[in-house]
Short mmCIF file of N, CA, C and O in Angstrom, two decimals:
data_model
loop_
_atom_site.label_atom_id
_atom_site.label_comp_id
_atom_site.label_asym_id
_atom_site.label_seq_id
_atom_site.Cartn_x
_atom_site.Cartn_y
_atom_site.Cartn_z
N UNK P 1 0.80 -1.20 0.00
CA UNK P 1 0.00 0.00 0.00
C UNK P 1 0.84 1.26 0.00
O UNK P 1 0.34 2.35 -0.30
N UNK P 2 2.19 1.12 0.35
CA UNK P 2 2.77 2.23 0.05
C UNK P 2 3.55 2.34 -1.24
O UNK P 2 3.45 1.29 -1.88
N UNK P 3 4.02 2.90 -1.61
CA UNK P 3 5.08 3.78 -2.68
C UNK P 3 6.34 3.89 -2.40
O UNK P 3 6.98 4.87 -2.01
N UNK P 4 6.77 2.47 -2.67
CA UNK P 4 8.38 2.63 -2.85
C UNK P 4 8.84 3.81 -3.44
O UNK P 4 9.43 4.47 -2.58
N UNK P 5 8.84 4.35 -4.48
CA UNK P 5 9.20 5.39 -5.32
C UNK P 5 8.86 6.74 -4.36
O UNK P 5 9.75 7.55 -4.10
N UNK P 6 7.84 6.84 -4.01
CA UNK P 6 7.93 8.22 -3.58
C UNK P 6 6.82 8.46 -2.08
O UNK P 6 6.36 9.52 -1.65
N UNK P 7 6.67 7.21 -1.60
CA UNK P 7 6.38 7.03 0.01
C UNK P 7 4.76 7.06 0.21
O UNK P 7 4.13 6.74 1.22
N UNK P 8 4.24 7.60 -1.15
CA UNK P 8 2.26 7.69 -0.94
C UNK P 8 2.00 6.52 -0.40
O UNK P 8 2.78 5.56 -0.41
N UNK P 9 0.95 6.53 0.07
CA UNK P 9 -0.07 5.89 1.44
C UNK P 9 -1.14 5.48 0.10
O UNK P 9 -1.60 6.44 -0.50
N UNK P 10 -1.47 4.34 -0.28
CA UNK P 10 -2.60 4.36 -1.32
C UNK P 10 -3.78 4.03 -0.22
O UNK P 10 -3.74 3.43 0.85
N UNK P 11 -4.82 4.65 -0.92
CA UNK P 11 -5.95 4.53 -0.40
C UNK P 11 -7.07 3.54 -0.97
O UNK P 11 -8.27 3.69 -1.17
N UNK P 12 -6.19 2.45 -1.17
CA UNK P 12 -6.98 1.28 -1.19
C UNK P 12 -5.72 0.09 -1.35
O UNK P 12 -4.51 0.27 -1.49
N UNK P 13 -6.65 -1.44 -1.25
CA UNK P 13 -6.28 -2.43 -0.91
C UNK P 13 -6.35 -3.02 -1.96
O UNK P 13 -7.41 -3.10 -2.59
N UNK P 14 -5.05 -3.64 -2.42
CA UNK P 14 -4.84 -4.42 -3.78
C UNK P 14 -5.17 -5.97 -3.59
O UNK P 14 -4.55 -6.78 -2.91
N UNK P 15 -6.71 -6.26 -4.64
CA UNK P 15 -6.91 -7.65 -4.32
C UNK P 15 -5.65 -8.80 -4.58
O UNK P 15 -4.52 -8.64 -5.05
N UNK P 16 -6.29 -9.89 -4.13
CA UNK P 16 -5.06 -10.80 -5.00
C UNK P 16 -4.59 -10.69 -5.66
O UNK P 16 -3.45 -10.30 -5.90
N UNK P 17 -5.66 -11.14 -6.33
CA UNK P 17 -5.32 -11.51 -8.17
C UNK P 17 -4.85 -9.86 -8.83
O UNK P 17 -5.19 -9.57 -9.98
N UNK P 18 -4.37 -9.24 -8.31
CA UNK P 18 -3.56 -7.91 -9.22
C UNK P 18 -2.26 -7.50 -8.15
O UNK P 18 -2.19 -7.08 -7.00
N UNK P 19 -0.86 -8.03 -9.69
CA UNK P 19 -0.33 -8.42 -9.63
C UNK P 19 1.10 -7.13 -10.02
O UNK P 19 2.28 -7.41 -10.20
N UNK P 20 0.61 -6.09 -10.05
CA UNK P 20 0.84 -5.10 -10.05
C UNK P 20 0.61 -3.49 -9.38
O UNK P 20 -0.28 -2.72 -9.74
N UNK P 21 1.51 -3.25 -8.48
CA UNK P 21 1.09 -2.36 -7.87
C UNK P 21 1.20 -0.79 -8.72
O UNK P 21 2.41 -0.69 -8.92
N UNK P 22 0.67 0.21 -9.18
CA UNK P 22 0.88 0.97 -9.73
C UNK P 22 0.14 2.65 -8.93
O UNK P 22 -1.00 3.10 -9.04
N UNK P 23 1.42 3.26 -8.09
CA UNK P 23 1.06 4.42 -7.58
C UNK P 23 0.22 5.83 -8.08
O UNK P 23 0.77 6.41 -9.01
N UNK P 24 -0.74 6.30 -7.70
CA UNK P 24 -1.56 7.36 -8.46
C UNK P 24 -0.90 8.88 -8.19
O UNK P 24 -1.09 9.94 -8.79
N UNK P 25 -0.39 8.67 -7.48
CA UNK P 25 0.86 9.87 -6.95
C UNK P 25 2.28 10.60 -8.30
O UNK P 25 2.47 11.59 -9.00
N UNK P 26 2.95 9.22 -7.95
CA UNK P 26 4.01 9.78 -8.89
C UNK P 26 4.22 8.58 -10.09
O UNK P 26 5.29 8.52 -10.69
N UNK P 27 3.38 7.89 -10.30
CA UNK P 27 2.81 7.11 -11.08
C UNK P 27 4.12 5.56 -11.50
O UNK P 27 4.20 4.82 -12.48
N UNK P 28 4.70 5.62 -10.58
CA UNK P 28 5.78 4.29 -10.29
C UNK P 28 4.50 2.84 -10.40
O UNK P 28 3.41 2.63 -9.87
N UNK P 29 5.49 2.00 -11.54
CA UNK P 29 4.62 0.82 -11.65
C UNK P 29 6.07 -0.17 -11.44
O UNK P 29 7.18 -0.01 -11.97
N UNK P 30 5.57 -1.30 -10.41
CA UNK P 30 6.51 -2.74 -10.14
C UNK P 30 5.14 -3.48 -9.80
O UNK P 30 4.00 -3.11 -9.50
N UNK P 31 5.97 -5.07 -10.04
CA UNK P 31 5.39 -5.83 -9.25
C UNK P 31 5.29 -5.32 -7.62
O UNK P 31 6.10 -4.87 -6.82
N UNK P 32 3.88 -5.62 -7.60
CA UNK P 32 3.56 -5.65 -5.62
C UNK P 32 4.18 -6.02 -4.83
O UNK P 32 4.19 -5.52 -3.71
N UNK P 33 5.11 -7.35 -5.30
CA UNK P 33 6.05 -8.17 -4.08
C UNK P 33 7.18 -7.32 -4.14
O UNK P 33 7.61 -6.89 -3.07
N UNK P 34 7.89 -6.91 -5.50
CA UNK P 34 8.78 -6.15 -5.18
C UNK P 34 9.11 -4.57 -5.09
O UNK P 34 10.16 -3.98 -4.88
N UNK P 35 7.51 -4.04 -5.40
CA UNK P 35 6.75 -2.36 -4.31
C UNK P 35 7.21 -3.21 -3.08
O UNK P 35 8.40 -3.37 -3.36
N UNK P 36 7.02 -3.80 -2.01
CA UNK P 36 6.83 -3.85 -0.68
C UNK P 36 8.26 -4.28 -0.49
O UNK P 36 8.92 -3.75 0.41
N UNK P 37 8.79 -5.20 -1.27
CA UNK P 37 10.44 -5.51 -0.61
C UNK P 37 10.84 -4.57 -0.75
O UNK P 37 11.49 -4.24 0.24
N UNK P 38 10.83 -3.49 -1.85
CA UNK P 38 11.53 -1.80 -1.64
C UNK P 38 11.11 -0.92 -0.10
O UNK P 38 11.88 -0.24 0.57
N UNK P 39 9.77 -1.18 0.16
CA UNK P 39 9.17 -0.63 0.88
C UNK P 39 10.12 -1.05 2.21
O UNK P 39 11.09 -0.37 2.57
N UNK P 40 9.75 -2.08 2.74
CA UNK P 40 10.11 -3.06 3.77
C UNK P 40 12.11 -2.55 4.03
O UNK P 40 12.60 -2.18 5.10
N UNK P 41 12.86 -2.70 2.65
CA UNK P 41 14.17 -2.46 2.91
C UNK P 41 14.08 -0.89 3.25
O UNK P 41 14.62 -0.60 4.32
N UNK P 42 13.60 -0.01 2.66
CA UNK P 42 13.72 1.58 3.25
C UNK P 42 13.56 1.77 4.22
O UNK P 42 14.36 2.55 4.74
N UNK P 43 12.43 1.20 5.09
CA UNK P 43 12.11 1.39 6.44
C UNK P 43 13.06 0.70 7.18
O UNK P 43 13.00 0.94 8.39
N UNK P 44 13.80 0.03 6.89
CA UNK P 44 14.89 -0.98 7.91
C UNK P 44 16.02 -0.33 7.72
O UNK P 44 16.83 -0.47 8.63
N UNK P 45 16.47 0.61 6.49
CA UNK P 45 17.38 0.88 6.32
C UNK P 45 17.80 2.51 7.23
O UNK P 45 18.85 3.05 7.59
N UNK P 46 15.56 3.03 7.38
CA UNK P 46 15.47 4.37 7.68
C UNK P 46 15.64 4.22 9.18
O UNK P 46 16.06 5.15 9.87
N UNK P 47 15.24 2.87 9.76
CA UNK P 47 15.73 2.56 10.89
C UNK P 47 16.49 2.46 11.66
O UNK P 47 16.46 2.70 12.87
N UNK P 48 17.54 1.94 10.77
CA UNK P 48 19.31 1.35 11.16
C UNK P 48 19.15 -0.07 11.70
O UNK P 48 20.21 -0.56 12.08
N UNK P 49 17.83 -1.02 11.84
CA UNK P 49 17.69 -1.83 12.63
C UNK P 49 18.11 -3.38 11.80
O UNK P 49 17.45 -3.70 10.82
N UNK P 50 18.92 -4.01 12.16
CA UNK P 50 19.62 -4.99 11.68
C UNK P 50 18.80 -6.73 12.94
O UNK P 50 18.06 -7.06 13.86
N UNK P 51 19.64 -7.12 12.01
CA UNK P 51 19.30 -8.28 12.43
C UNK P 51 19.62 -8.94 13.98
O UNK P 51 19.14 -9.76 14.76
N UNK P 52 20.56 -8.18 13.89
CA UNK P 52 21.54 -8.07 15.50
C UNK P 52 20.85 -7.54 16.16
O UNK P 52 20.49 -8.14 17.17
N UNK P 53 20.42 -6.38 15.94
CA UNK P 53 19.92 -5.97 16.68
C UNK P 53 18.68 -6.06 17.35
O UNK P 53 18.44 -5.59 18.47
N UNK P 54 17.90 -6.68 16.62
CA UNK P 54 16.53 -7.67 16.84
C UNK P 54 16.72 -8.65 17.87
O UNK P 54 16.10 -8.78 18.93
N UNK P 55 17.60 -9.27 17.44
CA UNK P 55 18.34 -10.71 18.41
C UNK P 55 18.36 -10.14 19.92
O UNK P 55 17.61 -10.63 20.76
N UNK P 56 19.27 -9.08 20.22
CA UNK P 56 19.66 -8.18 21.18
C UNK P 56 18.54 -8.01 21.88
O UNK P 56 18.47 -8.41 23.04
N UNK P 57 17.62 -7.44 21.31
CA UNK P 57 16.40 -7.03 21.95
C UNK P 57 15.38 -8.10 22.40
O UNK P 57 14.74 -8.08 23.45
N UNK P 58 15.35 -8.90 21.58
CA UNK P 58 14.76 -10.36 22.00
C UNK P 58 15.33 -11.05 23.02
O UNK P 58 14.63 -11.82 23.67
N UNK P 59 16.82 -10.89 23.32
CA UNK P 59 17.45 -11.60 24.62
C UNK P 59 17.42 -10.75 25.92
O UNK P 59 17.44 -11.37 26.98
N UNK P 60 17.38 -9.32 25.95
CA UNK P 60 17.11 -8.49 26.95
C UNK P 60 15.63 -8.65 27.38
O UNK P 60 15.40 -8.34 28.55
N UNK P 61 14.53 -9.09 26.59
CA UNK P 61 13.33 -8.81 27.41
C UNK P 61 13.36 -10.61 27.89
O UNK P 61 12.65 -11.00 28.81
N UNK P 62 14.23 -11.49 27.17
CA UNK P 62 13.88 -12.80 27.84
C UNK P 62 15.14 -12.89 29.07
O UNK P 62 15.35 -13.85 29.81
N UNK P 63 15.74 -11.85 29.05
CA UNK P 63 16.68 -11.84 30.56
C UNK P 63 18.22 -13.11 29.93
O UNK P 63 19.09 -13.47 30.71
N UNK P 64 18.20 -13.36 29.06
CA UNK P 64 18.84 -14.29 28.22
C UNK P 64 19.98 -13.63 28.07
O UNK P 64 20.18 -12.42 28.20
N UNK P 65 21.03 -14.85 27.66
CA UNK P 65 22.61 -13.87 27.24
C UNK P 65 23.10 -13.96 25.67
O UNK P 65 24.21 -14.38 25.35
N UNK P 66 21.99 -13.42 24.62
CA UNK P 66 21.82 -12.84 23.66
C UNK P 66 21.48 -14.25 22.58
O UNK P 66 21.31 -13.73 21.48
N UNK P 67 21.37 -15.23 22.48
CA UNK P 67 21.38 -16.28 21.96
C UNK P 67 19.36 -16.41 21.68
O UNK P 67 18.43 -16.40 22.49
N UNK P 68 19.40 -16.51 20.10
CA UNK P 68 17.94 -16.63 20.09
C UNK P 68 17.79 -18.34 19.45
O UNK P 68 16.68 -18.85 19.28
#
């Protein structure tokens, strides 16, 4: 639902069967799976949040010595 290309919020929900996500904003067309893997990597990247660091956080709330 969002816009890899340029971050719009679409205001609607892409059924299944369409297999193409295509933004009404700045008019960016990909496949849907790979709109959202763009999506998904920007936000992790806008994050800084790694894989480690997930782990980390998962062993501090289980009182654990970092091992998931």
């Amino acid at each position: 639902m969002t816009c890899s290309g340029c971050g719009e919020r679409a205001n609607h929900r892409l059924g299944p069967g369409v297999r193409t996500f295509e933004c009404t904003a700045c008019g960016y067309t990909a496949d849907r799976d790979l709109n959202a893997a763009r999506t998904i990597l920007a936000t992790a990247e806008r994050d800084r949040a790694s894989a480690d660091d997930v782990r980390h956080q998962i062993a501090s709330f289980r009182g654990g010595s970092g091992a998931v």
